[in-house]
Coordinates of C-alpha atoms in Angstrom, one line a residue:
X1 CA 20.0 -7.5 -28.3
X2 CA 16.7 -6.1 -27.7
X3 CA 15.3 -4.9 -24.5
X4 CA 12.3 -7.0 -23.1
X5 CA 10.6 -4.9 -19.8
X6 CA 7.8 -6.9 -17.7
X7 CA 5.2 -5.4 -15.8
X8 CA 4.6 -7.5 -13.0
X9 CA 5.6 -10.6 -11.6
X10 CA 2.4 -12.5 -11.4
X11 CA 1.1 -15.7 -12.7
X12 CA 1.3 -14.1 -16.3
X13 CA 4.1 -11.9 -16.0
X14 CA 6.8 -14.3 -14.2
X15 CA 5.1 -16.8 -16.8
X16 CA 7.0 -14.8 -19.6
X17 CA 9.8 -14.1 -17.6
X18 CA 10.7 -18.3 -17.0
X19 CA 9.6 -19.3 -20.4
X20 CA 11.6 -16.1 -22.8
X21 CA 14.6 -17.0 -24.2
X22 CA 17.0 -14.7 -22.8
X23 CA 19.5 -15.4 -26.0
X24 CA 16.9 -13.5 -27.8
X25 CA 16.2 -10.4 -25.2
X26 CA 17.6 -8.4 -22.2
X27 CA 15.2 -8.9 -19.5
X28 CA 14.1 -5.8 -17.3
X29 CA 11.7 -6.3 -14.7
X30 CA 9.8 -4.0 -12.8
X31 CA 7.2 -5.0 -10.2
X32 CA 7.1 -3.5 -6.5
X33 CA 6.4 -7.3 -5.3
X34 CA 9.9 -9.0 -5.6
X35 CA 8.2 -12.9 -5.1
X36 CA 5.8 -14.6 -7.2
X37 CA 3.2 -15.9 -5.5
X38 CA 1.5 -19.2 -5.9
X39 CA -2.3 -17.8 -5.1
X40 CA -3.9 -21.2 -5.0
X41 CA -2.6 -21.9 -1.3
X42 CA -2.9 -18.1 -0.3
X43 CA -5.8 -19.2 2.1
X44 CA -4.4 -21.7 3.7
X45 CA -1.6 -19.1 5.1
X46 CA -3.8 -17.3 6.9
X47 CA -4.9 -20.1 9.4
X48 CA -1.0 -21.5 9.6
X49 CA -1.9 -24.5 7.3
X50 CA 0.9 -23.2 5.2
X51 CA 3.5 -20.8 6.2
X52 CA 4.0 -17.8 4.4
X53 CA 7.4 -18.3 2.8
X54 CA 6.2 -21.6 1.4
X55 CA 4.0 -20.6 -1.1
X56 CA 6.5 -17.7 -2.5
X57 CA 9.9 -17.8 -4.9
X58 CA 12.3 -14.9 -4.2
X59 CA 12.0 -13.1 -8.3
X60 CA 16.0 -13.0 -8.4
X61 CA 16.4 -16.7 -7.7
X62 CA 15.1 -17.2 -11.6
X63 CA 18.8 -14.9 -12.5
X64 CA 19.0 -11.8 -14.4
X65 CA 22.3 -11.0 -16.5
X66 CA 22.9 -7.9 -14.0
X67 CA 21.2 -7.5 -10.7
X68 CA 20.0 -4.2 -11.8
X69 CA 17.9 -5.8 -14.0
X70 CA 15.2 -6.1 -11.3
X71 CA 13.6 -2.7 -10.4
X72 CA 11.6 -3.2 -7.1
X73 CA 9.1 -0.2 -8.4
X74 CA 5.8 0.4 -9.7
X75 CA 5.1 2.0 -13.1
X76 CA 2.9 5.0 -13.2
X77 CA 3.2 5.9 -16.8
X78 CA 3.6 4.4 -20.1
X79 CA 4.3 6.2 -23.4
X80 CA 4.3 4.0 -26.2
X81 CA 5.4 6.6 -28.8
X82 CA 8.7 6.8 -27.2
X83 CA 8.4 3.5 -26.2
X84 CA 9.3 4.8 -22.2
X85 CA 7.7 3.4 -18.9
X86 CA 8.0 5.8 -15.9
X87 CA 8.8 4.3 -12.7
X88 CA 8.4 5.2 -9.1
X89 CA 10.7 2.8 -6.7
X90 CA 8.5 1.2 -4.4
X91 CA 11.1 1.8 -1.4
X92 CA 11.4 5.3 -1.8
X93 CA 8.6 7.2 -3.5
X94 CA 10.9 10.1 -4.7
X95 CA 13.2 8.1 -6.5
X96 CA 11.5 8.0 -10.5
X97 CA 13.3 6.2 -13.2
X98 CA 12.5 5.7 -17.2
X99 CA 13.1 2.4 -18.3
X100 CA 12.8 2.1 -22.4
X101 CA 12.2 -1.0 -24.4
X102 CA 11.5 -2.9 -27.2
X103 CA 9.2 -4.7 -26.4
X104 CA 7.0 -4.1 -23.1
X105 CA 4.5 -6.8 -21.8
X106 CA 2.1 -5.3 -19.1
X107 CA 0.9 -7.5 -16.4
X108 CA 0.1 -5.6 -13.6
X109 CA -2.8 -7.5 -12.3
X110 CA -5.5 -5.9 -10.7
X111 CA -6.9 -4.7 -7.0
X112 CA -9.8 -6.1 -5.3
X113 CA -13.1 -4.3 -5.6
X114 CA -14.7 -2.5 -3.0
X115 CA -17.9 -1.9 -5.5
X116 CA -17.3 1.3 -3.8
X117 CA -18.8 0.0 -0.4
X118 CA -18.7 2.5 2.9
X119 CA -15.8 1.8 4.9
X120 CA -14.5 -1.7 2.7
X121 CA -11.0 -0.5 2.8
X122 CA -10.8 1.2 6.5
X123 CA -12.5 -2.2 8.1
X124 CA -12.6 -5.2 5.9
X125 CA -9.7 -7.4 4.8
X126 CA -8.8 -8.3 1.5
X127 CA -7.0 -11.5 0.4
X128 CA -5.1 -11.1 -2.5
X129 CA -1.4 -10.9 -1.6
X130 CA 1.3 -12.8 1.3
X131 CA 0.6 -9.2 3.5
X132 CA -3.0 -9.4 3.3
X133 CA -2.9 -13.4 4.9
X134 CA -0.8 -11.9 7.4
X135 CA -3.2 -9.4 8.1
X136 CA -5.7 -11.6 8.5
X137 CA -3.8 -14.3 10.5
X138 CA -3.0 -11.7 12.8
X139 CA -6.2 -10.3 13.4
X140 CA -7.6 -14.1 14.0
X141 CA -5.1 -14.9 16.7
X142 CA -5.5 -11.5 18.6
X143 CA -9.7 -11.8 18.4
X144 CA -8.8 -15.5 20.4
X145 CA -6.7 -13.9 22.5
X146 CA -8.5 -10.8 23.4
X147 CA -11.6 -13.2 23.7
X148 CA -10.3 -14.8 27.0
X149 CA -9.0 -11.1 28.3
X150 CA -10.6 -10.6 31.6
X151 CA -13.5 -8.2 31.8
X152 CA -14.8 -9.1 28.1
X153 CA -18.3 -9.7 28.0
X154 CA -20.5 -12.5 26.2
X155 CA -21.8 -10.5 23.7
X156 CA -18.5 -9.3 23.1
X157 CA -16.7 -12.3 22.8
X158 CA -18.8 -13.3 20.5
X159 CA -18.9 -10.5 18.0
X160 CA -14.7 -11.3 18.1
X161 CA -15.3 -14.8 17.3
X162 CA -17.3 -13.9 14.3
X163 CA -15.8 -13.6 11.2
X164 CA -17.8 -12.2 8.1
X165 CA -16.2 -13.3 4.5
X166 CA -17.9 -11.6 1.9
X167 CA -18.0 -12.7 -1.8
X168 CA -18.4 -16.8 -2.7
X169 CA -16.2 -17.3 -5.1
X170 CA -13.1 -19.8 -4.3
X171 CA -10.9 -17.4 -2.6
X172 CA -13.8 -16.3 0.2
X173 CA -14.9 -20.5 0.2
X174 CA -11.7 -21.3 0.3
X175 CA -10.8 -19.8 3.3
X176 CA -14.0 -20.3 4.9
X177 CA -12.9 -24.2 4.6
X178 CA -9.4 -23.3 5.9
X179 CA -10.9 -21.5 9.1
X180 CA -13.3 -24.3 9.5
X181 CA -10.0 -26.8 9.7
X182 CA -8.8 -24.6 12.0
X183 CA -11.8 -24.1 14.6
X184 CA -12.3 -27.7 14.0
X185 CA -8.6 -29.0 14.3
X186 CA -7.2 -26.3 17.2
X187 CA -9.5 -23.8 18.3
X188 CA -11.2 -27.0 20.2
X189 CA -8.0 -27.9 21.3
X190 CA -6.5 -24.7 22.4
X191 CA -9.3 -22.5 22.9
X192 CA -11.9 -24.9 23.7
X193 CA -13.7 -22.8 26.1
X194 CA -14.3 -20.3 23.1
X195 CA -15.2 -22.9 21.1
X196 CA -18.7 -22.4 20.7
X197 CA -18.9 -18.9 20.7
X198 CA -17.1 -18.9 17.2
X199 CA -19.0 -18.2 14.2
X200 CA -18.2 -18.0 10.4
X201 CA -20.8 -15.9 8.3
X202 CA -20.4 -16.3 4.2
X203 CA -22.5 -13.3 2.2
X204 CA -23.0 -13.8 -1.1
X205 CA -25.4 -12.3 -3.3
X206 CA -25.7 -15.4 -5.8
X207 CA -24.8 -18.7 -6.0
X208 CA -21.5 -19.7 -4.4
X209 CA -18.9 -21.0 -6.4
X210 CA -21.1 -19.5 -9.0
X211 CA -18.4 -20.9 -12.1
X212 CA -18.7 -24.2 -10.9
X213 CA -21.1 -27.2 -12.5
X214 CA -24.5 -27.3 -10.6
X215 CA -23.9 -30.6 -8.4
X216 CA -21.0 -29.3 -7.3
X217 CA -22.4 -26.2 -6.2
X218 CA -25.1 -28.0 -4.3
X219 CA -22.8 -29.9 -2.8
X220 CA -20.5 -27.5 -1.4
X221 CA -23.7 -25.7 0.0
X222 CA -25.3 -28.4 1.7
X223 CA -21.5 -29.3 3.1
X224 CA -21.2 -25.3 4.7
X225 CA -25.2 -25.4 5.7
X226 CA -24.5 -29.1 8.1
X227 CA -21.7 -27.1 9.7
X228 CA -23.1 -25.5 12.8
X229 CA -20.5 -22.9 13.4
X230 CA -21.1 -22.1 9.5
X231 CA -23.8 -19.5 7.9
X232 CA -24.4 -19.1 4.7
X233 CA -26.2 -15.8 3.8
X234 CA -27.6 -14.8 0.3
X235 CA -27.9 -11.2 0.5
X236 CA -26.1 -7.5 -0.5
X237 CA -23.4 -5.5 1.9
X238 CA -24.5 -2.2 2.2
X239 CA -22.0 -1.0 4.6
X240 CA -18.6 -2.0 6.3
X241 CA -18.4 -0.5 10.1
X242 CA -15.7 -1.2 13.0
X243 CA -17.4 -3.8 14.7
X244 CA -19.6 -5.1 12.0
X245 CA -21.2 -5.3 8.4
X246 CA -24.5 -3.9 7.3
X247 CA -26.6 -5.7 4.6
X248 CA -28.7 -3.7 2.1
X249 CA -32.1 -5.3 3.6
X250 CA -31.5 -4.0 7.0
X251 CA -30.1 -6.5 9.2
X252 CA -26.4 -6.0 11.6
X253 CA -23.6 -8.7 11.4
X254 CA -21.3 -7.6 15.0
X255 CA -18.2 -9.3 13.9
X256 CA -14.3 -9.4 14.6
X257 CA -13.0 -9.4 11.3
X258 CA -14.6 -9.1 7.7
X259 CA -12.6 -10.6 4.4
X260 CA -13.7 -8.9 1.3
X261 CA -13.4 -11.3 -1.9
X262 CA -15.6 -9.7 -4.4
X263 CA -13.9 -9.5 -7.7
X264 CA -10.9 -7.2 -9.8
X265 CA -10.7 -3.6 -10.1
X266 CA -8.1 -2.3 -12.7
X267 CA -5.2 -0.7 -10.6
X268 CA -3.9 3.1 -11.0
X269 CA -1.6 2.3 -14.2
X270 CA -4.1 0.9 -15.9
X271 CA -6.6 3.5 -15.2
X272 CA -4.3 6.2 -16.5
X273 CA -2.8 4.4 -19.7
X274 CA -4.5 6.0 -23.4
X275 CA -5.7 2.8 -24.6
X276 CA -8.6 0.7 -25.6
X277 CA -10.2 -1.0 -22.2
X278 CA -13.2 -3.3 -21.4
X279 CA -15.8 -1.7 -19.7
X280 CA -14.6 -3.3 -16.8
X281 CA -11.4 -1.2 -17.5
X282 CA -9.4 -4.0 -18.5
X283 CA -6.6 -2.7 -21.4
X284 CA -8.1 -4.3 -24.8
X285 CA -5.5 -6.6 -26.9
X286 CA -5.9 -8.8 -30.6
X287 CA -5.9 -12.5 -30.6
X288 CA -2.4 -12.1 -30.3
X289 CA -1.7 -10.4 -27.1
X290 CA -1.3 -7.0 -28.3
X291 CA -2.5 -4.1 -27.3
X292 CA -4.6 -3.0 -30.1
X293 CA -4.3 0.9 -29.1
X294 CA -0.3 1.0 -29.7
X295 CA 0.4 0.8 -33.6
X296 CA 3.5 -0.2 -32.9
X297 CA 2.8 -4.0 -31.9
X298 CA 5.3 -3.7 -29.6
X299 CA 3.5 -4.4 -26.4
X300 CA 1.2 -6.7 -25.0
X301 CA -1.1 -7.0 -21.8
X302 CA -1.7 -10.4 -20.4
X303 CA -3.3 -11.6 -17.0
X304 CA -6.2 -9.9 -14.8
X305 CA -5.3 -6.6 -16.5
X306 CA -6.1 -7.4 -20.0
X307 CA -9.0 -9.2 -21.6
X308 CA -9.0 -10.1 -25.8
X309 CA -11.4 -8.5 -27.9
X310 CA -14.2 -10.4 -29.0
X311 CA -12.7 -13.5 -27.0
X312 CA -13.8 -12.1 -23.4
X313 CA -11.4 -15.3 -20.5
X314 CA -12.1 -15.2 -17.0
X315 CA -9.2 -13.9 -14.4
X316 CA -7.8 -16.5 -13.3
X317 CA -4.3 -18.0 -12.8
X318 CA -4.7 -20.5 -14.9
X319 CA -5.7 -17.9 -18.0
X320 CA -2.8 -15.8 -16.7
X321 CA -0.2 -18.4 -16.7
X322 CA -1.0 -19.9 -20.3
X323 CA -0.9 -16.4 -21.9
X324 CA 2.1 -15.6 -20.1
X325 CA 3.3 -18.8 -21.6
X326 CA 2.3 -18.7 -25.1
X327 CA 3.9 -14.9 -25.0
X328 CA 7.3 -15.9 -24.1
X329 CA 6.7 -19.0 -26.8
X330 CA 5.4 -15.6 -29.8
X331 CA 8.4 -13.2 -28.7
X332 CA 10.4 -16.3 -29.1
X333 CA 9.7 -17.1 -32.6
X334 CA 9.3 -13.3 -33.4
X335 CA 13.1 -12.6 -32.5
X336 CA 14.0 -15.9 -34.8
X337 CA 11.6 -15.9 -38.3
X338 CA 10.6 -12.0 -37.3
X339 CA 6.5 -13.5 -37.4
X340 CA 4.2 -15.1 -35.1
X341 CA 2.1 -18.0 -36.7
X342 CA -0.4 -18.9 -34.2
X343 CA -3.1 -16.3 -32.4
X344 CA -3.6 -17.6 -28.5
X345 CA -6.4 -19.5 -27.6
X346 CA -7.3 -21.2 -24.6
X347 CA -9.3 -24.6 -23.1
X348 CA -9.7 -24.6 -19.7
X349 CA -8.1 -27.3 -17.6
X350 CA -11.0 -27.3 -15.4
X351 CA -11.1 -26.0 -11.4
X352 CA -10.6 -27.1 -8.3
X353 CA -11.8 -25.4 -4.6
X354 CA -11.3 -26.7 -1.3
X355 CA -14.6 -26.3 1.2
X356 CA -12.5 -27.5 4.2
X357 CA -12.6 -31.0 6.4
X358 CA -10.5 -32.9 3.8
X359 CA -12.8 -32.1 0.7
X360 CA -13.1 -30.6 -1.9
X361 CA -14.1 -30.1 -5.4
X362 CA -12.8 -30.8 -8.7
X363 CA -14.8 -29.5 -12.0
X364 CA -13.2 -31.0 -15.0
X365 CA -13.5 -30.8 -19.0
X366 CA -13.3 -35.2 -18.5
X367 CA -15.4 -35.7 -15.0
X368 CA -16.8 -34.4 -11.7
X369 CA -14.9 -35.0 -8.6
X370 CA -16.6 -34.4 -4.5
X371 CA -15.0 -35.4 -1.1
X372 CA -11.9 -36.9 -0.2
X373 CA -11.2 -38.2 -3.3
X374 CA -11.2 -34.8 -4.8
X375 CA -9.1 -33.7 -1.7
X376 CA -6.4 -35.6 -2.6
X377 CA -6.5 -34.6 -6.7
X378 CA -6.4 -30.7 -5.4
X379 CA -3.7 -31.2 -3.5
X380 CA -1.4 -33.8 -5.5
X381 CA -2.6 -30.7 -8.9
X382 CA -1.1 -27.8 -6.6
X383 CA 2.0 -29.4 -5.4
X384 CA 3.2 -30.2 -9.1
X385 CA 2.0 -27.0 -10.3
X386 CA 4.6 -25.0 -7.5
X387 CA 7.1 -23.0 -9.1
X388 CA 10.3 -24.6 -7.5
X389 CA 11.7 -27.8 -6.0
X390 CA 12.4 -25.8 -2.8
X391 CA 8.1 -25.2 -2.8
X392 CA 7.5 -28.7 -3.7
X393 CA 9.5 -30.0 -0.6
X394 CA 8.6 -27.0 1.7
X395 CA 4.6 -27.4 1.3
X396 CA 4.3 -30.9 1.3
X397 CA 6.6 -30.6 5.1
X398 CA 4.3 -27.5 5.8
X399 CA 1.3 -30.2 5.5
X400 CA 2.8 -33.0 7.8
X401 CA 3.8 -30.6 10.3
X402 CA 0.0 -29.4 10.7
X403 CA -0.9 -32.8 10.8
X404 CA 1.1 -34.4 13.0
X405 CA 1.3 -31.2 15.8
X406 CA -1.1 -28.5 14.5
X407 CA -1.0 -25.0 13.3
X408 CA 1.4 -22.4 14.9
X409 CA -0.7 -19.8 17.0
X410 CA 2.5 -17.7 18.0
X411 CA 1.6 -14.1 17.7
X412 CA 5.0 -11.7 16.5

């Protein structure tokens, strides 16, 4: 039986790993994260909308043949001669490991970018993974607390109220909507002295939600502008400091907390592999997945990592999940007529965002969706698209329990 090894146990990588046939191939997979994590609700963790364990599924609960087939470790090098990834376990950095293969598929994701920003990664927060929300969730309930601590000043209780997202894509709107919910839903009731010192500052240097149709765009902005605890700012960080953000034309935003959501930076194995990339560093592949830089055809890069040559995809889950999918289906038919008929290609089922006070957006191939209406569509999408029947009963609960008695503040 041949040896499969993943990369990764994101949206492309567990993809492959839930859709292979394991008749056909010994699993191995190596990842330092051992959850997959349904990124769509990420936001909404970081306010209490969602707990965290909701919106995650435990890698080993999909079964591997032997539980050493799961190596909670990172890979640091690859050589595809000898067909040998070098690992590093993520628990112990002295404790390396080879793993060989037949057949490697490399989905690493990527890291956010700092666009090389003074002082992004010793002050700002990213939101990419379960300990980032947590990061964030934290720092939101100890600026409330600290904000009623006696001897804090005006001025200083508002610069801890104020919290600076910084990129307007759907992960920085989307959790703009989230703390909105939140100031709107419990901050007046549990802090309601503080209520009108809070503030929420979006910076974005375009258009937010700039993949989105026009109308919708417009909408979502004019939604954020009638907010009055809600700024939206069209301009350049220059500089991230410990009490605030610096924009390139001059002006001083004293904040609490900053969330960075400015786009994908390739990570350290993907920087160091001898292959092909994008100019955005992303590891080059053929219509088929492959990495065009290994003769071999014996390994593929899907998801944020990879892009295909001459047929450029955006990163997002939803590009991630259908090549991880249509992989598994090619290694599939490889290991039974030893071919692959069909080269991947890829029609977008459209997008959804949520900009908070039960709306949201939905920009698809067949129509346009605004408001409640839309609300109701992005959630009933997510909750079918969860990974597990435990999700689908836990987030759905998560949601009533917000509802009917609000979102947990307790600090641990």
């Amino acid at each position: 039986m041949k040896q499969l090894v993943i990369l990764g146990t994101g949206w492309a990588s567990y993809s492959v790993f839930r859709n292979v046939n394991r008749n056909f191939y010994k699993i191995i997979v190596v990842s330092p994260r051992n959850h997959f994590l349904f990124t769509p609700l990420l936001t909404s963790t970081t306010v209490g909308t969602l707990e965290f364990r909701s919106i995650i599924e435990p890698i080993r609960n999909t079964g591997f043949r032997d539980p050493h087939d799961f190596h909670i470790a990172e890979a640091i090098s690859c050589d595809f001669d000898k067909r040998i990834v070098k690992c590093q376990n993520a628990l112990d950095k002295s404790i390396t490991s080879e793993v060989s293969y037949d057949k490697l598929v490399v989905g690493v994701g990527a890291l956010p970018n700092s666009f090389n920003v003074p002082g992004v990664h010793e002050h700002a927060f990213f939101l990419k993974e379960i300990v980032d929300a947590r990061k964030i969730r934290e720092r939101i309930l100890q600026n409330f607390e600290l904000g009623l601590a006696p001897g804090i000043s005006e001025d200083e209780n508002k610069r801890l109220l104020h919290t600076v997202i910084v990129g307007g894509g759907p992960t920085g709107v989307e959790f703009g909507a989230e703390l909105y919910d939140f100031i709107r839903q419990d901050v007046s009731r549990l802090y309601n002295i503080e209520k009108e010192n809070v503030k929420v500052t979006l910076v974005e240097s375009q258009k937010i939600l700039g993949a989105f149709d026009e109308k919708l765009q417009s909408y979502a902005e004019k939604k954020f502008r009638e907010r009055s605890n809600f700024n939206l700012i069209k301009g350049i960080v220059n500089e991230v400091l410990p009490n605030g953000v610096k924009l390139t034309d001059g002006s001083f935003l004293p904040c609490g907390l900053v969330v960075w959501s400015t786009g994908l930076a390739p990570r350290e194995f993907t920087k160091n592999l001898d292959v092909t990339k994008t100019k955005q560093g992303q590891v080059l592949t053929d219509n088929y997945l492959r990495i065009i830089s290994d003769r071999s055809l014996n390994s593929y890069a899907i998801g944020d990592c990879s892009n295909i040559q001459d047929y450029p995809l955006p990163c997002t889950a939803q590009v991630a999940e259908r090549e991880g999918r249509y992989l598994a289906k090619s290694l599939n038919e490889f290991a039974k007529n030893g071919n692959v008929s069909n080269p991947f290609t890829f029609k977008s089922m459209g997008m959804l965002a949520y900009i908070g006070d039960y709306k949201a957006l939905s920009d698809l191939p067949e129509f346009k969706l605004k408001g409640i209406t839309s609300w109701l569509l992005w959630r009933s999408a997510y909750l079918t698209r969860l990974g597990s029947w435990r999700l689908r009963l836990q987030v759905p609960l998560d949601w009533l329990k917000t509802l009917l008695f609000g979102r947990d503040t307790s600090r641990f």
